[in-house]
Amino acid sequence: MRLETKDELCSGCRVCQLVCALENFEQNNPKMGLLRIIGHFPQPGRYEIRVCDQCGACRDACPVEAIYEVDGVLRVDESLCTQCMACVEACPRGVMTTHAALASPKKCILCGACAEYCPTGAIYDADTVAAEDAWRITRGEVARTVGGGLGE
Amino acid sequence: MNDGASAGGYAGQVLRVDVGGGSSRTERLPGEWIEKYVGGRGFVAKILYDEVPPGTDPLGPLNKVVMAAGPLSGVFLPGSGKTHFGAKSPATGGYGDSNIGGHLSPELKMAGYDVLILEGAAADPVIVVIDDGKVSVRPGGEYWGKGCIEAETALKRDLGEDFEIAVIGPAGENLVRFACISHDFGRQAGRTGIGAVLGSKKVKAIAIRGTHTIPLADPEGLRELGKSMYRACFSKPGFREWTPNGTAGVTDWVNEIGAFPTRNFQTSYFPEYKKINGDRLRADIHLTDKGCMGCPIPCGKYSLAKVAEGQAHVEGPEYETIAMIGGDCCLADINEVGYANYVCDELGLDTISAGNVAAFAMECYERGLLTEEQVGRPIAFGDLPSVLYLFRKIAAREGIGDLLAGGVKAAAEKIGGGSERFAIHVKGLEWTGYESRYAPAMMLSYATADIGAHHNRSWAITFDVARGRGKMEGKPEKVVELQHVRPLFDCLGVCRLQWVEIGFDLEWYERVFPLVTGRKVSWDDLLRVSERVWNLTRAFSIRHVPGWGRAMDRPPARFLEEPVPDGPAKGHLITADQMSELLDNYYALRGWDNNGRPTRGKLEELGLDDVAKHLWG
């Protein structure tokens, strides 16, 4: 699983954030989504998608080594986290997520739900979908390859 | 949270804001509202009926603006971004409401409220700011006078990008009776002039930010069913075929069947429609799709329109704008339609009524009923500068604009000369994008829509085409059915286009409702709610507007007396006698009397005993 994005396909519908929060926290709350959608309106008129690319800046910034890697995915050990927020400040994409109802900063664990339910193909799993195919998904030229029963 | 009437789907609170005094208070969401009215439009109707008495001036301080979410608003399921606004309408004097997409109702619920009620009136411009539990009425003078998009940009800069904002433009400030409410840089609650009601209260904007979780009765169940609902949408052929052009995609079909408003509804076919259709929108001006919360089929088409005067970013044009500013004003260039759309959006004018009013003025000018001196310049169909000139004059209420700012009904009363025959409205609300002289079900839909001439309560034209354009049989039945199904979406707080446009099955809503709310109700139960709301809005208008009934359930004379002159519907019309028969059948099916008043028996059957007392003593 490798999340990639095509900003030009994003419609700002926030299905990704809705499904993310339900998948990870069982909360219907897009504000808990572990990725960001930023609108640039009225000009130039496009959305920007920010997903975690597991770059490691959060791990490097953590003073108590609460962020660890398993199979290329960085996770937060909440038993070690002191909520110092150093990881939040260090995240270059602004996707280390905090919320009043969540005990510690949260991050993407590559569950893939966002890519599976993005209606436009703007977020996709680059391990299974080629970039040029993600673009073509909305035009109906290729079947989706992620998710159960989405394809033709 | 809400009298125990529901385990989820509702934030559980109603927020009342006195915009004059600046105070606010929170009330529990009554369980009776949940059970009898469900949400959204149902809440709007109930509140307006109970709290805005007959005799209230629509633009006076005693009118109220209600904004309501439904139980499905903001939930992980297709099209959950819908919000319902309502007020006593300055366009008709009757019940007024209008629906808007985007992200407002999800944000309102995350801030802790299902319903916002704005009361009173401020002396100076204000903005209403709702930031989770913190509510404030703040000075808004620095935003007053700005266009909708300009003001929204400034408000996001000043308050924070993560606020969702509803705003009015100069048209609302100047009490134009078809002023809209704007949101998310180009979405509108366009109809019935609620923007003017906000303007009368000196409320420039409502800004909302919320962080709370929307409670669900069964989060795990909803998550899995929600996923199935999205997959069902993805698998529909229309998911791929309809989405690229959005609502604009219907332009070709409406012309091919001869139902496209053209030249102030003089005819129903615009020979140059292929210059303003969905393909032109997609190929020539489209920048990006723009979807509402949770939408798998984004119909918002964000575009860059270029004309001689300049260029503009605009969300749209959608079909209704293409019909009313394109066909009805005869603008045969998608860039021109898009640019005029932008001008309306910035001014805060409903593009439907604005296009209709401009077309009416141009026909009056052609017929010599308006002179160059009165108008201030020559105006002509097909001329973009004429159209923009009229829009700007209307929004500012300058000169001819002041005459036109009341809408076509009021303007025709002042202009005279038989102009009421081609003032295309019902009950004071301008007609929309379906010319219906060869579509009896659609004509009946417009005649009986509860807010005046509007298509969305019963988009029955496909039924006319499927069942036989000239046939009258079965048409009233279909109209009644659609008038319950379609507005039900507005009660639930979701978009109907997944169902209408790509064939998403209605059964999904019956399945998802208990997972969200914890209440098991059948689809028939929900339709009963919708019928209750329909009777309630009818009763509101009957009590507020003398003569609201059979005499006003009628199209303008043009549609009853002038056959369509050319195009695919050439020669057709619906006579006054046929219209009368359609109404007889419609009233009988509804349990209304021959004058179109809900009977005591029908009202009591629907649990509206108080309404029965008001209407029948």
Short mmCIF file of C-alpha atoms in Angstrom, two decimals, chain A residues 7-15 18-19 22-23 26-32 39-47 99-101 113 116-120 137-144 147-152, chain B residues 74-77 80 103 107 110 149 153 161-162 164 184-185 209-214 216 219-220 222-224 226-228 230-231 234-235 239-240 244 282 287-298 302 313:
data_model
loop_
_atom_site.label_atom_id
_atom_site.label_comp_id
_atom_site.label_asym_id
_atom_site.label_seq_id
_atom_site.Cartn_x
_atom_site.Cartn_y
_atom_site.Cartn_z
CA ASP A 7 -5.06 16.97 -6.67
CA GLU A 8 -6.74 17.78 -9.97
CA LEU A 9 -9.20 14.93 -9.45
CA CYS A 10 -10.25 15.93 -5.93
CA SER A 11 -13.79 17.37 -5.61
CA GLY A 12 -13.50 18.27 -1.93
CA CYS A 13 -16.26 15.82 -0.94
CA ARG A 14 -14.36 14.63 2.15
CA VAL A 15 -15.50 11.03 1.82
CA LEU A 18 -15.40 10.54 6.83
CA VAL A 19 -14.39 6.96 6.14
CA LEU A 22 -15.04 5.75 11.06
CA GLU A 23 -12.46 3.14 10.15
CA GLU A 26 -15.62 4.55 14.88
CA GLN A 27 -16.48 8.25 14.92
CA ASN A 28 -18.56 10.03 12.30
CA ASN A 29 -16.30 13.04 12.34
CA PRO A 30 -14.30 14.23 9.34
CA LYS A 31 -12.29 16.46 11.69
CA MET A 32 -10.66 13.29 13.00
CA GLY A 39 -9.57 24.20 -0.88
CA HIS A 40 -7.91 26.95 -2.87
CA PHE A 41 -10.91 29.09 -3.81
CA PRO A 42 -12.00 31.33 -5.40
CA GLN A 43 -8.62 31.36 -7.16
CA PRO A 44 -6.97 29.35 -8.58
CA GLY A 45 -9.86 26.96 -7.98
CA ARG A 46 -8.54 23.56 -6.94
CA TYR A 47 -8.29 21.25 -3.98
CA HIS A 99 -8.54 16.38 18.33
CA ALA A 100 -9.97 17.23 21.73
CA ALA A 101 -11.65 13.84 21.93
CA ALA A 113 -9.98 3.16 3.26
CA GLU A 116 -10.85 2.57 -1.56
CA TYR A 117 -13.74 5.02 -1.22
CA CYS A 118 -12.42 8.13 -2.96
CA PRO A 119 -15.12 8.57 -5.60
CA THR A 120 -12.86 10.28 -8.13
CA ILE A 137 -10.79 6.10 -13.41
CA THR A 138 -13.15 9.07 -13.41
CA ARG A 139 -13.52 8.82 -17.14
CA GLY A 140 -14.58 5.23 -16.83
CA GLU A 141 -11.73 4.03 -19.00
CA VAL A 142 -10.28 1.68 -16.43
CA ALA A 143 -11.78 -0.37 -13.68
CA ARG A 144 -10.88 0.37 -10.10
CA GLY A 147 -11.76 -2.34 -2.98
CA GLY A 148 -14.22 -5.16 -3.14
CA GLY A 149 -16.48 -5.26 -6.12
CA LEU A 150 -15.72 -1.79 -7.39
CA GLY A 151 -14.45 -2.85 -10.77
CA GLU A 152 -16.28 -3.94 -13.83
CA GLY B 74 -22.88 14.98 7.58
CA VAL B 75 -23.06 11.20 7.90
CA PHE B 76 -20.85 8.82 5.90
CA LEU B 77 -23.31 8.11 3.09
CA SER B 80 -25.00 14.05 2.95
CA HIS B 103 -20.76 21.68 4.00
CA GLU B 107 -20.60 21.75 10.30
CA MET B 110 -20.52 19.16 14.53
CA ILE B 149 -17.45 35.55 -2.96
CA THR B 153 -12.92 35.16 1.09
CA GLU B 161 -10.15 28.77 6.68
CA ASP B 162 -11.96 25.99 8.52
CA GLU B 164 -18.08 27.16 6.76
CA ASP B 184 -18.57 27.67 -0.51
CA PHE B 185 -17.71 30.08 -3.32
CA ARG B 209 -17.05 25.76 12.87
CA GLY B 210 -17.67 22.49 14.69
CA THR B 211 -15.48 19.68 15.91
CA HIS B 212 -17.85 17.29 17.67
CA THR B 213 -18.68 13.83 16.44
CA ILE B 214 -22.13 13.38 14.91
CA LEU B 216 -24.72 7.43 15.38
CA PRO B 219 -21.36 3.38 14.11
CA GLU B 220 -20.00 0.03 13.01
CA LEU B 222 -23.31 2.51 9.53
CA ARG B 223 -19.69 2.30 8.47
CA GLU B 224 -20.28 -0.98 6.68
CA GLY B 226 -22.18 3.36 4.13
CA LYS B 227 -19.41 1.55 2.29
CA SER B 228 -21.98 -0.58 0.52
CA TYR B 230 -20.82 4.07 -2.02
CA ARG B 231 -19.97 0.85 -3.83
CA PHE B 234 -19.74 3.41 -8.09
CA SER B 235 -21.26 0.45 -9.89
CA PHE B 239 -21.68 7.22 -12.00
CA ARG B 240 -19.35 7.55 -14.96
CA PRO B 244 -18.53 14.53 -16.08
CA ARG B 282 -16.60 20.47 -19.77
CA LEU B 287 -11.35 23.66 -14.11
CA THR B 288 -12.29 21.16 -11.40
CA ASP B 289 -15.24 19.28 -9.98
CA LYS B 290 -16.58 20.52 -6.69
CA GLY B 291 -18.58 18.14 -4.52
CA CYS B 292 -20.72 18.57 -1.44
CA MET B 293 -19.96 16.63 1.73
CA GLY B 294 -19.99 12.93 1.03
CA CYS B 295 -20.89 13.20 -2.66
CA PRO B 296 -19.72 10.51 -5.08
CA ILE B 297 -21.08 12.31 -8.17
CA PRO B 298 -19.94 15.94 -7.87
CA TYR B 302 -15.82 24.99 -11.14
CA HIS B 313 -13.90 31.93 -11.70
#
